[in-house]
mmCIF file with all atom_site columns, C-alpha atoms in Angstrom:
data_model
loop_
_atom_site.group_PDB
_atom_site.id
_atom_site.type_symbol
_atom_site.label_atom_id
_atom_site.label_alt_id
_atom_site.label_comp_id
_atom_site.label_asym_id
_atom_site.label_entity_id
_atom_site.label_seq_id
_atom_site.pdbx_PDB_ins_code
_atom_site.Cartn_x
_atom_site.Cartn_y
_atom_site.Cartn_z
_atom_site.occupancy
_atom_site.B_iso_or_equiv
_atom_site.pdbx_formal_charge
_atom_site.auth_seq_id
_atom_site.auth_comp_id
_atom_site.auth_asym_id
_atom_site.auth_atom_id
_atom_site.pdbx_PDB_model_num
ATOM 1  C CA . UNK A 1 1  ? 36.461 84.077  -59.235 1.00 52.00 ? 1  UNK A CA 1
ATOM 2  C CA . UNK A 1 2  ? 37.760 84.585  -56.243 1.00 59.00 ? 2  UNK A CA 1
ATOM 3  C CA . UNK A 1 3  ? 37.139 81.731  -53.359 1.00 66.00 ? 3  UNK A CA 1
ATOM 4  C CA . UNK A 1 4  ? 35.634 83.166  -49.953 1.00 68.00 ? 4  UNK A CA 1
ATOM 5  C CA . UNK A 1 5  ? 37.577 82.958  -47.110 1.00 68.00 ? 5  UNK A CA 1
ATOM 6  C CA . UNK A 1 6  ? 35.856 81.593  -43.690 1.00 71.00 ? 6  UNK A CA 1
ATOM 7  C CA . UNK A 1 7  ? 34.289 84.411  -41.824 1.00 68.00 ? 7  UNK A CA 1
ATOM 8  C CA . UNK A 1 8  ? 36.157 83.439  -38.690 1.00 64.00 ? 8  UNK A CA 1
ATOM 9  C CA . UNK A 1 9  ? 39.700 83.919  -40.989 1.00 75.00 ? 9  UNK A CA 1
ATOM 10 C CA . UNK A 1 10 ? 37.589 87.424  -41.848 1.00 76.00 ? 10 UNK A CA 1
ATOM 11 C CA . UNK A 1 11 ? 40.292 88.992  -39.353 1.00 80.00 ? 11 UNK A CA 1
ATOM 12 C CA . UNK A 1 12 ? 43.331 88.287  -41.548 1.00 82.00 ? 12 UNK A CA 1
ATOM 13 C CA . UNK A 1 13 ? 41.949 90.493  -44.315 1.00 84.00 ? 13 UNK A CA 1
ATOM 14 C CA . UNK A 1 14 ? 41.726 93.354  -41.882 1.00 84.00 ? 14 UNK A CA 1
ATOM 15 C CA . UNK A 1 15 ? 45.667 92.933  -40.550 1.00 84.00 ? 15 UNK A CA 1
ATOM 16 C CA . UNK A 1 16 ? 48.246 95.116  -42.027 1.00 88.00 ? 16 UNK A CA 1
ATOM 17 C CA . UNK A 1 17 ? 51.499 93.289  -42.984 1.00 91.00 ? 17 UNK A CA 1
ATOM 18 C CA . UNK A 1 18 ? 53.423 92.965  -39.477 1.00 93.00 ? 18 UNK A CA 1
ATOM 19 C CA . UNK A 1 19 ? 50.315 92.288  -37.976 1.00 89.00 ? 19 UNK A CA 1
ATOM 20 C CA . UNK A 1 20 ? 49.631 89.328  -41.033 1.00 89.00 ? 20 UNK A CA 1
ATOM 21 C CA . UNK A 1 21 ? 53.300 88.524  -40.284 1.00 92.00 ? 21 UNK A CA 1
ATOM 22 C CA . UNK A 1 22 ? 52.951 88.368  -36.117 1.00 92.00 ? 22 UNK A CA 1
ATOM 23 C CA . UNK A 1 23 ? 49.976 85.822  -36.945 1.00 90.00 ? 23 UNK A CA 1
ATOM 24 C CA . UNK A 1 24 ? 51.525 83.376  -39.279 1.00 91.00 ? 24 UNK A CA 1
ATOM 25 C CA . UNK A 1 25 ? 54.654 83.459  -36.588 1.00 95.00 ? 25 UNK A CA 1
ATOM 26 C CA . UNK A 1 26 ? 52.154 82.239  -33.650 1.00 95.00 ? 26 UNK A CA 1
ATOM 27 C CA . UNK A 1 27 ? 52.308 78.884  -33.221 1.00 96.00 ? 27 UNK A CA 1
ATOM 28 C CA . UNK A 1 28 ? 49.347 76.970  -33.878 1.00 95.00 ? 28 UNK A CA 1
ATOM 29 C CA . UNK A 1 29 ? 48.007 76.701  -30.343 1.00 96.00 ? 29 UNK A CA 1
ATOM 30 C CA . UNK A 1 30 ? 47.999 80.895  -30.489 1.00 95.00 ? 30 UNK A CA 1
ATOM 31 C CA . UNK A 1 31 ? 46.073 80.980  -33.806 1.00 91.00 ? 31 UNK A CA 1
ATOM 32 C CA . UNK A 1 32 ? 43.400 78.521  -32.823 1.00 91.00 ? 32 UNK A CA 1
ATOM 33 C CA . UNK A 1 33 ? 42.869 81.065  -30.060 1.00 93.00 ? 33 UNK A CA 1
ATOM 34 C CA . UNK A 1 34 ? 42.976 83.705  -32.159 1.00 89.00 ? 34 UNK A CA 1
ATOM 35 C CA . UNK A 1 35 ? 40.495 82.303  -34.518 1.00 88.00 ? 35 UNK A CA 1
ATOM 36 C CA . UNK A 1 36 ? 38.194 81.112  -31.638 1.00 90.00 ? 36 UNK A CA 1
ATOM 37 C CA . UNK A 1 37 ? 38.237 84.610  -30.460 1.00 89.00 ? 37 UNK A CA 1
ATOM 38 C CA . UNK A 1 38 ? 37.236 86.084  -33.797 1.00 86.00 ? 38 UNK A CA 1
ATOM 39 C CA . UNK A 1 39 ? 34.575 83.803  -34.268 1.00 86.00 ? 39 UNK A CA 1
ATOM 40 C CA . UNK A 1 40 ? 32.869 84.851  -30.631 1.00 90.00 ? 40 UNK A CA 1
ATOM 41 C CA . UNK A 1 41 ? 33.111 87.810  -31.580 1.00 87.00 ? 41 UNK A CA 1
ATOM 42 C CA . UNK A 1 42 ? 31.532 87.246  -34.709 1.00 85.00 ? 42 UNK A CA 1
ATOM 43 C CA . UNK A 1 43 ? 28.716 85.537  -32.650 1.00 89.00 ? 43 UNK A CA 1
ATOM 44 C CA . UNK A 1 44 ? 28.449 87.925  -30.048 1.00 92.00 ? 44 UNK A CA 1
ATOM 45 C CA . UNK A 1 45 ? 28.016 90.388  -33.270 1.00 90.00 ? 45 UNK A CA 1
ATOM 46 C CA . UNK A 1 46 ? 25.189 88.302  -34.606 1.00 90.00 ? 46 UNK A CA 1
ATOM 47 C CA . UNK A 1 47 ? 23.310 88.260  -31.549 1.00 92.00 ? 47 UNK A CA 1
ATOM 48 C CA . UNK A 1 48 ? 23.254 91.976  -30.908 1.00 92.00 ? 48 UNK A CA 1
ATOM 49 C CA . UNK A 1 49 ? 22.163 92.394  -34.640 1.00 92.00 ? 49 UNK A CA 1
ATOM 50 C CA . UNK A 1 50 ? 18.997 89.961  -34.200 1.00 91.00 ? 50 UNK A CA 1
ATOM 51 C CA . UNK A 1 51 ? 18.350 91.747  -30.766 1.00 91.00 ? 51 UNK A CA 1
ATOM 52 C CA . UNK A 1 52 ? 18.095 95.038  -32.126 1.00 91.00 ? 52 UNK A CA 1
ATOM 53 C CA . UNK A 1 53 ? 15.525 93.593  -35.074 1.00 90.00 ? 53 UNK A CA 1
ATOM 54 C CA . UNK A 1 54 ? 13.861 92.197  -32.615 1.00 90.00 ? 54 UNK A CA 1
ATOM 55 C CA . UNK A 1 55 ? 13.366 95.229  -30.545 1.00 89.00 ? 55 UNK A CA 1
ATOM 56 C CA . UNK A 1 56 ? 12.982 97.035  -33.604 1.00 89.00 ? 56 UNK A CA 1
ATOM 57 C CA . UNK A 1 57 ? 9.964  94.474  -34.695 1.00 87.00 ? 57 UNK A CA 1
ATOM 58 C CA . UNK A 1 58 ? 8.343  94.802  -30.889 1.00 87.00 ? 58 UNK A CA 1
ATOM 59 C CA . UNK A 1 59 ? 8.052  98.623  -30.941 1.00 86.00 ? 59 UNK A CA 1
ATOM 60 C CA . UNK A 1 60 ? 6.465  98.413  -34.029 1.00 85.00 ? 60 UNK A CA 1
ATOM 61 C CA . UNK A 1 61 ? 3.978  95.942  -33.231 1.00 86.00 ? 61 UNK A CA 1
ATOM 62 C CA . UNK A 1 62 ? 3.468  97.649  -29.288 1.00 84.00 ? 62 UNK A CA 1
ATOM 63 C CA . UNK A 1 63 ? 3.014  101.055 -31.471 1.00 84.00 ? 63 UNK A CA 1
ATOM 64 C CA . UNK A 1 64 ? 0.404  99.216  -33.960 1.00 76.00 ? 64 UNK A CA 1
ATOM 65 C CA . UNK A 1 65 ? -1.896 98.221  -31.199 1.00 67.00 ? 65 UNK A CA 1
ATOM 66 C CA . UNK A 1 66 ? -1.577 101.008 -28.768 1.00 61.00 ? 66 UNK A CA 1
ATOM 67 C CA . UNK A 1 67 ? -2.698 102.987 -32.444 1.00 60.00 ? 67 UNK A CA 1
ATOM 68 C CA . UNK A 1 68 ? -6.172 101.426 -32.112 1.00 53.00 ? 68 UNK A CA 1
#
């Protein structure tokens, strides 16, 4: 089975190999600003997902009652 990686480390997946290589070369300071990066972005992803439910729920509730 094979283990899950963090979804912040989600990125390195993604990277091709002199893009995987470029990363493992930053120092560490660089990475941990990589990976904080990816995970806002992550979050900011999240966010816009529950927002559109959301929106998605209110129209259907506003269209219920204006329905009678």
């Amino acid at each position: 089975m094979e283990k899950a990686i963090p979804e912040e480390l989600d990125f390195l997946e993604k990277l091709n190999t002199e893009d995987r290589e470029r990363f493992f070369n930053m120092t560490e300071e660089e990475k941990r600003l990589t990976i904080s990066e990816n995970k806002l972005a992550h979050a900011e992803e999240k966010v816009r997902e529950e927002n559109a439910e959301m929106n998605q729920l209110t129209d259907r509730i506003a269209s219920k009652s204006f329905q009678g």
